[in-house]
PDB file of C-alpha atoms in Angstrom:
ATOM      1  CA  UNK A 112      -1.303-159.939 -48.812  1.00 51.00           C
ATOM      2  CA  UNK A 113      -1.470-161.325 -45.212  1.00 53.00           C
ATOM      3  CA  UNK A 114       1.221-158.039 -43.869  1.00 55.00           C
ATOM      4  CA  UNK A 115      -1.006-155.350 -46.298  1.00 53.00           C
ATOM      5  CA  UNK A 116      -3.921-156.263 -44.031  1.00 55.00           C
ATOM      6  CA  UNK A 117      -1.765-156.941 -40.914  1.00 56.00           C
ATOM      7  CA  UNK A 118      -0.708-153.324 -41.432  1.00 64.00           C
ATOM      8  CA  UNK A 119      -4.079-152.003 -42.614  1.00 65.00           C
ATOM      9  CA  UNK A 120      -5.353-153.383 -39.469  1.00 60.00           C
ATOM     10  CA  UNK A 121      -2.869-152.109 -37.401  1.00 64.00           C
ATOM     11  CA  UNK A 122      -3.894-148.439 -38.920  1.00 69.00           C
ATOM     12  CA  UNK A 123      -6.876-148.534 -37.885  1.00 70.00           C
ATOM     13  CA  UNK A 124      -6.063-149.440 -34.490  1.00 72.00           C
ATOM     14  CA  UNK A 125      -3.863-146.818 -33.971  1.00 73.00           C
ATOM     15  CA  UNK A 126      -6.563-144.385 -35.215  1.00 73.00           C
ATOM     16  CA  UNK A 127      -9.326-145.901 -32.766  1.00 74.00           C
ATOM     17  CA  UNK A 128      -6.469-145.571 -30.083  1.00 78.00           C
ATOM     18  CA  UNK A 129      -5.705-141.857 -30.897  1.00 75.00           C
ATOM     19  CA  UNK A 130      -9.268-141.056 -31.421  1.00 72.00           C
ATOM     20  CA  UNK A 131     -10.217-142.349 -28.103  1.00 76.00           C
ATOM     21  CA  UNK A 132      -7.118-140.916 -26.471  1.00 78.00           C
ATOM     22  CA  UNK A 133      -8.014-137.582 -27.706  1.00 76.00           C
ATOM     23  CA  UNK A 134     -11.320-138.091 -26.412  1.00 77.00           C
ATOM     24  CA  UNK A 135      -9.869-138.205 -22.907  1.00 73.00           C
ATOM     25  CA  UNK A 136      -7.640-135.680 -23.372  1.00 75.00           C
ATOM     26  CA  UNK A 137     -10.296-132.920 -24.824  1.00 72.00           C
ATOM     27  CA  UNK A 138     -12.257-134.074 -21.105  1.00 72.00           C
ATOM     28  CA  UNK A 139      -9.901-133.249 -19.279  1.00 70.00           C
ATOM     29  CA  UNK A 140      -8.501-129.805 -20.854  1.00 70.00           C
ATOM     30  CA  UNK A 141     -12.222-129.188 -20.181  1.00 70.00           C
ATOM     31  CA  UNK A 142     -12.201-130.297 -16.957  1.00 69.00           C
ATOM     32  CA  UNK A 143      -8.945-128.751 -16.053  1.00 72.00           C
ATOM     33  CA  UNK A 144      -9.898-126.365 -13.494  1.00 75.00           C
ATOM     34  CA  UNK A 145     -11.556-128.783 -11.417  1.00 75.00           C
ATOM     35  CA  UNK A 146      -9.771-131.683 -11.571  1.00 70.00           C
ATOM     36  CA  UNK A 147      -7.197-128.995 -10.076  1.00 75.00           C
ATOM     37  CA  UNK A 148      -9.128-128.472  -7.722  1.00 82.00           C
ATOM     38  CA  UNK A 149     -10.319-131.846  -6.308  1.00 79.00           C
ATOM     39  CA  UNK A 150      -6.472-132.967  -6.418  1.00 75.00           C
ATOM     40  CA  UNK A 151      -5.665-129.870  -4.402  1.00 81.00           C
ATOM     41  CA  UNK A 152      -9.054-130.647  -2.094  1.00 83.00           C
ATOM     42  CA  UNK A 153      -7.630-134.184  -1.786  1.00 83.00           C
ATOM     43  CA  UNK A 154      -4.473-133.773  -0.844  1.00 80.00           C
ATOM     44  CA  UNK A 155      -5.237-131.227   2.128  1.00 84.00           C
ATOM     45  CA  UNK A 156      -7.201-133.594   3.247  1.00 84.00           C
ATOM     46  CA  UNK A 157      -4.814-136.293   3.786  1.00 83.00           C
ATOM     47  CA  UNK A 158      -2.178-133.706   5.459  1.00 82.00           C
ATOM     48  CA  UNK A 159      -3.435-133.694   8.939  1.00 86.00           C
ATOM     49  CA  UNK A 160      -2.944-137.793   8.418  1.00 85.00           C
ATOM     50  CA  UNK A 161      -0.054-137.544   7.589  1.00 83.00           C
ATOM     51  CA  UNK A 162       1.419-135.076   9.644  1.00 88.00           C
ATOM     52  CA  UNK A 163       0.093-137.084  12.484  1.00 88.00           C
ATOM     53  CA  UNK A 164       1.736-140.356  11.376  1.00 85.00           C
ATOM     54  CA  UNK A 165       4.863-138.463  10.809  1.00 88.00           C
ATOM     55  CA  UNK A 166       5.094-137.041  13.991  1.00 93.00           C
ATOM     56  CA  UNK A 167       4.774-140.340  16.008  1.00 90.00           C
ATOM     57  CA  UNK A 168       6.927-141.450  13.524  1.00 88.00           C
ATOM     58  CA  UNK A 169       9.954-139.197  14.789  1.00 93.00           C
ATOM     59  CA  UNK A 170       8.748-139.211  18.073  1.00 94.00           C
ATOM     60  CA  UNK A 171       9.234-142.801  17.935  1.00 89.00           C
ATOM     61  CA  UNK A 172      13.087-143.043  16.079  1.00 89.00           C
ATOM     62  CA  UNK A 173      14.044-140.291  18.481  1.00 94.00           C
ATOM     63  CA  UNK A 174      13.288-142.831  21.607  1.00 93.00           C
ATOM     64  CA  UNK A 175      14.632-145.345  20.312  1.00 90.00           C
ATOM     65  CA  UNK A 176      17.867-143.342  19.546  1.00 91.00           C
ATOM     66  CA  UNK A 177      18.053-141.486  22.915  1.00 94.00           C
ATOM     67  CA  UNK A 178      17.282-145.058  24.910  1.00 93.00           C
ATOM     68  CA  UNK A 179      20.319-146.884  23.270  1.00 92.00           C
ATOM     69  CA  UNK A 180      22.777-143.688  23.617  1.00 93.00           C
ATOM     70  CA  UNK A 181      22.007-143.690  27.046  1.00 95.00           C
ATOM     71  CA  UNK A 182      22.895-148.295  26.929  1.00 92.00           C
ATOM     72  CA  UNK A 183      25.369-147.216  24.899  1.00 93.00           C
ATOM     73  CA  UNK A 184      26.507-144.826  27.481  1.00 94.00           C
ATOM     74  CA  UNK A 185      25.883-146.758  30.542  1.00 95.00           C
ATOM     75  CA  UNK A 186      27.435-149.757  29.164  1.00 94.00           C
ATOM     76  CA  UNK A 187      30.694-147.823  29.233  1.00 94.00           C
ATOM     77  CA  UNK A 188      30.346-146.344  32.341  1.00 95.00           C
ATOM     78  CA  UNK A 189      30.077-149.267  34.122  1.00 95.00           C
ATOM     79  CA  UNK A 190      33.037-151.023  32.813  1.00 94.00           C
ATOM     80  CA  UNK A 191      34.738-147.632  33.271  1.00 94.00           C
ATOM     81  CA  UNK A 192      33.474-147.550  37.098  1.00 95.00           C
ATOM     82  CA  UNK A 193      34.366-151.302  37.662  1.00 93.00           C
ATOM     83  CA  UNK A 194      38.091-150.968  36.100  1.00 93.00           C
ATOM     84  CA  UNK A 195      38.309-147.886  38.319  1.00 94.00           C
ATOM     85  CA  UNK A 196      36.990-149.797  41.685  1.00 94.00           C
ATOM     86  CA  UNK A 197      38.872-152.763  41.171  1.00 92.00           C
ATOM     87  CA  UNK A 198      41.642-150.468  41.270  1.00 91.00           C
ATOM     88  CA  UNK A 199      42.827-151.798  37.506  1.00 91.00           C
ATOM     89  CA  UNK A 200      44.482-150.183  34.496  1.00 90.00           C
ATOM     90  CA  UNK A 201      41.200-148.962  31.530  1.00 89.00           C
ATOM     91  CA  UNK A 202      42.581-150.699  28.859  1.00 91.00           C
ATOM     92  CA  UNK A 203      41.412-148.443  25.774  1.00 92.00           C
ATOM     93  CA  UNK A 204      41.921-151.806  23.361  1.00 93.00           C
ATOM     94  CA  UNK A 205      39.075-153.151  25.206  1.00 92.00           C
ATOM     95  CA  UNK A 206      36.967-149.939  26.269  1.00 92.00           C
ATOM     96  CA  UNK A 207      37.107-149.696  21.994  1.00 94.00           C
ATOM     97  CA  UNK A 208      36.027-152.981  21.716  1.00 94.00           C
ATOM     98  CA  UNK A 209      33.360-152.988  23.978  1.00 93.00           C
ATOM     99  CA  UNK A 210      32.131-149.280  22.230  1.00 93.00           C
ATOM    100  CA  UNK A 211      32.267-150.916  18.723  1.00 94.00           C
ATOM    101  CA  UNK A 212      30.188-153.955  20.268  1.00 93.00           C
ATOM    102  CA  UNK A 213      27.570-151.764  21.693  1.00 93.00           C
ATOM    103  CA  UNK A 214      27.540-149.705  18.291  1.00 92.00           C
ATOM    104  CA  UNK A 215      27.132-152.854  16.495  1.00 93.00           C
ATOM    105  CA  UNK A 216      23.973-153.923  18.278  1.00 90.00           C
ATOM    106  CA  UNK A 217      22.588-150.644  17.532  1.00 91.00           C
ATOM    107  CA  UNK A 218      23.331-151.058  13.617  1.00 91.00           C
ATOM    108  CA  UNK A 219      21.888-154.263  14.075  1.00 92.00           C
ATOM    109  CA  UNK A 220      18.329-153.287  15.938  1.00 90.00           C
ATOM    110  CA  UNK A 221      18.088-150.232  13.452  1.00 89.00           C
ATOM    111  CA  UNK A 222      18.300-152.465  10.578  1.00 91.00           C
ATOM    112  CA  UNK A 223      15.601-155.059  12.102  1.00 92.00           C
ATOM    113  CA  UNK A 224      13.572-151.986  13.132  1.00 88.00           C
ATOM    114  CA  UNK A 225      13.724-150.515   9.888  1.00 88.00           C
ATOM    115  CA  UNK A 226      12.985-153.882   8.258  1.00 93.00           C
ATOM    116  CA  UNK A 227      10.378-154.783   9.992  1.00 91.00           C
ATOM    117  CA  UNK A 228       8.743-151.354   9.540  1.00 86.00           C
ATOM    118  CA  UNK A 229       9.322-151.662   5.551  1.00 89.00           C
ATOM    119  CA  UNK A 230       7.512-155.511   6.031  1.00 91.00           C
ATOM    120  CA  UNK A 231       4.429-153.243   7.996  1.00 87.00           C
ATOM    121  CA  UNK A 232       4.170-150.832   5.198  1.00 84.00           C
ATOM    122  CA  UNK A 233       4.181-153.777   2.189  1.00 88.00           C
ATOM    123  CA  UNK A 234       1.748-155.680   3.916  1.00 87.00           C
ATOM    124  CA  UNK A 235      -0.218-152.606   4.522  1.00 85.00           C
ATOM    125  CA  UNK A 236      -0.003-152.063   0.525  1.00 83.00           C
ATOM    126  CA  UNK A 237      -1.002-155.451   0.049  1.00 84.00           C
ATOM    127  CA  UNK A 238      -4.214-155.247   2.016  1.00 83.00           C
ATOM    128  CA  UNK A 239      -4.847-152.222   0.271  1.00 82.00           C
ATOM    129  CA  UNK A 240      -6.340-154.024  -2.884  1.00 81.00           C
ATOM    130  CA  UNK A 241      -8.648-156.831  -0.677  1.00 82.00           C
ATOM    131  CA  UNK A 242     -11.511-154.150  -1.879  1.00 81.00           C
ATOM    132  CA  UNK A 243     -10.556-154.950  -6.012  1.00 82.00           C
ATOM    133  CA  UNK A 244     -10.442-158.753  -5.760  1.00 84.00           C
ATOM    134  CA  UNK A 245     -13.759-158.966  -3.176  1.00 84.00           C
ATOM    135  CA  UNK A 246     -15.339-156.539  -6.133  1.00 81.00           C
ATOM    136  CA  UNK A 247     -13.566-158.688  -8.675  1.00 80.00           C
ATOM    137  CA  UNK A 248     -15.047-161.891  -7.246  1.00 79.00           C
ATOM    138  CA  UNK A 249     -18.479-160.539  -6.954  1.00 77.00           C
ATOM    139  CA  UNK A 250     -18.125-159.321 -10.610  1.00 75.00           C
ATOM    140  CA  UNK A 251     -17.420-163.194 -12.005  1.00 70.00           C
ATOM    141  CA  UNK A 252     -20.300-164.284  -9.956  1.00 68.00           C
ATOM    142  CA  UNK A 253     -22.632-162.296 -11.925  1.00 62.00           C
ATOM    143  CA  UNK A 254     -20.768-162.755 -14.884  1.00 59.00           C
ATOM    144  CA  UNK A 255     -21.089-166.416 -15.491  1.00 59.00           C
ATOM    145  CA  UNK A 256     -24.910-165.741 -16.263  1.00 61.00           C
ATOM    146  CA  UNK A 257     -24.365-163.872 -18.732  1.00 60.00           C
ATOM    147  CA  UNK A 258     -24.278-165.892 -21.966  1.00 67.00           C
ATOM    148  CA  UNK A 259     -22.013-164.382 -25.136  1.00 66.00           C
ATOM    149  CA  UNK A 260     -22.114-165.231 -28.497  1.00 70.00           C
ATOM    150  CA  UNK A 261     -18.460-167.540 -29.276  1.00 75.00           C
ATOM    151  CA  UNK A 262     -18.111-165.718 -32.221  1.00 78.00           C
ATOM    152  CA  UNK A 263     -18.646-161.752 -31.745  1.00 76.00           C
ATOM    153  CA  UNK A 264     -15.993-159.697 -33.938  1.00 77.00           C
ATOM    154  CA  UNK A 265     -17.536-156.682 -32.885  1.00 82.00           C
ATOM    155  CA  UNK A 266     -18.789-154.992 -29.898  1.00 81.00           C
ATOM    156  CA  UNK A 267     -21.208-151.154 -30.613  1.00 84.00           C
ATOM    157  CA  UNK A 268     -21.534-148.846 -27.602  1.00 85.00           C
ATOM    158  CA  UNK A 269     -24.476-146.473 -28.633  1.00 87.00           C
ATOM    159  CA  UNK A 270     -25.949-143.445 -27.050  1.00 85.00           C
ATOM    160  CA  UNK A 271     -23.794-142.388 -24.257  1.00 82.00           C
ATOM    161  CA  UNK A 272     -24.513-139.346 -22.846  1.00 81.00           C
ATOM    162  CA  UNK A 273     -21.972-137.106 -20.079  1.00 76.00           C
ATOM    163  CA  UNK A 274     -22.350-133.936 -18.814  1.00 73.00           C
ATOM    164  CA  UNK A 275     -20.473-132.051 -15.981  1.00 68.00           C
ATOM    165  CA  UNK A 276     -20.093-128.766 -14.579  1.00 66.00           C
ATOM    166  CA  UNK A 277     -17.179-126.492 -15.048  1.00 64.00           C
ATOM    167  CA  UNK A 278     -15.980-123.975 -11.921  1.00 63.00           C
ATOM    168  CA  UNK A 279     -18.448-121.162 -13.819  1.00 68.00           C
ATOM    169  CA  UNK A 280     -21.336-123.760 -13.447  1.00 64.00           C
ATOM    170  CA  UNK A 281     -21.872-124.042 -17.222  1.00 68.00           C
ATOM    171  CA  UNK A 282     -22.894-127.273 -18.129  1.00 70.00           C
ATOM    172  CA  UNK A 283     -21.053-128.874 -20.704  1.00 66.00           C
ATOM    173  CA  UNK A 284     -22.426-131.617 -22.594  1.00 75.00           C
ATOM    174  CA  UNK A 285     -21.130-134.821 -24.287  1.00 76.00           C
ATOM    175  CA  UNK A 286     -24.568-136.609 -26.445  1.00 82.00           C
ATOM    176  CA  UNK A 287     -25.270-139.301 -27.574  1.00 83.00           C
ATOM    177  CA  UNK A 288     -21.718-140.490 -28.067  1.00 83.00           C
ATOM    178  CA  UNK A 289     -21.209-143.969 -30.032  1.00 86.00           C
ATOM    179  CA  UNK A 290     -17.879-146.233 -30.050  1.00 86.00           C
ATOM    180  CA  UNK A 291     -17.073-149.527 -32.060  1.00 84.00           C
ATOM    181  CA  UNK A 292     -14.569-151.972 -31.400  1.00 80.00           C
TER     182      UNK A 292
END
């Protein structure tokens, strides 16, 4: 008896959870046009952001690139010059050596540079949400005066009403909608 009702129950769950899904979905078919719209509207308007950021972005790896070529460089040509002045044999085992240590410190600083970068952007992502748990907070403040009945099964939603324009300015109406959980 106890699994007839579990899957009774369960029925009418997943009809309340189609129903109300369908109920979003008929919105926004309706709404199509201009929820286009206002994702197109949005995005434009984060391009010249971006494009900024991404410029001094480059601008910045291309420095950083350029100033340890030229270490890179300069570190070779001065054990090149002082081999040279000192009137010695360049010793390619150890002009290698020397090229494979100065590549290796570049691996290394592009790795921390790129890490530390990635640690910029997660925080970044992290501070993001401040704004939900500062609402959140103020929401339980309020919240604890509100005093609920310990043993509510139900909870009615009456006389909801929505409207919205579509782009030919015709009002489209939603009245006096009613949901029960």
């Amino acid at each position: 008896m106890t699994s007839h009702m579990n899957e009774q129950y369960h029925g009418v769950a997943a009809a309340r959870h189609d129903y109300l899904s369908n109920i979003g979905t008929v919105i926004t078919l309706r709404l199509e046009a201009l929820t286009r719209n206002e994702l197109v509207r949005k995005i434009l308007s984060i391009f010249p952001v971006f494009k900024k950021h991404n410029r001094i972005n480059e601008l910045k790896w291309f420095s950083i690139s350029m100033l340890l070529a030229v270490v890179n460089f300069l570190t070779l040509f001065i054990y090149i010059r002082g081999q040279v002045v000192a009137g010695e044999v360049i010793m390619i085992g150890s002009l290698m050596a020397l090229y494979q240590y100065t590549e290796r410190f570049q691996n290394v600083f592009f790795d921390f540079a790129w890490k530390y970068d990635k640690l910029v952007r997660l925080n970044t992502d992290l501070h993001s949400t401040d704004h939900i748990f500062e609402s959140y907070n103020a929401l339980v403040k309020h919240e604890k005066n509100v005093s609920r009945p310990r043993d509510w099964e139900t909870i009615d939603i009456t006389g909801l009403n929505f409207h919205y324009d579509d782009d030919q300015h015709q009002t489209s109406p939603l009245k006096d909608v009613a949901v029960s959980l």
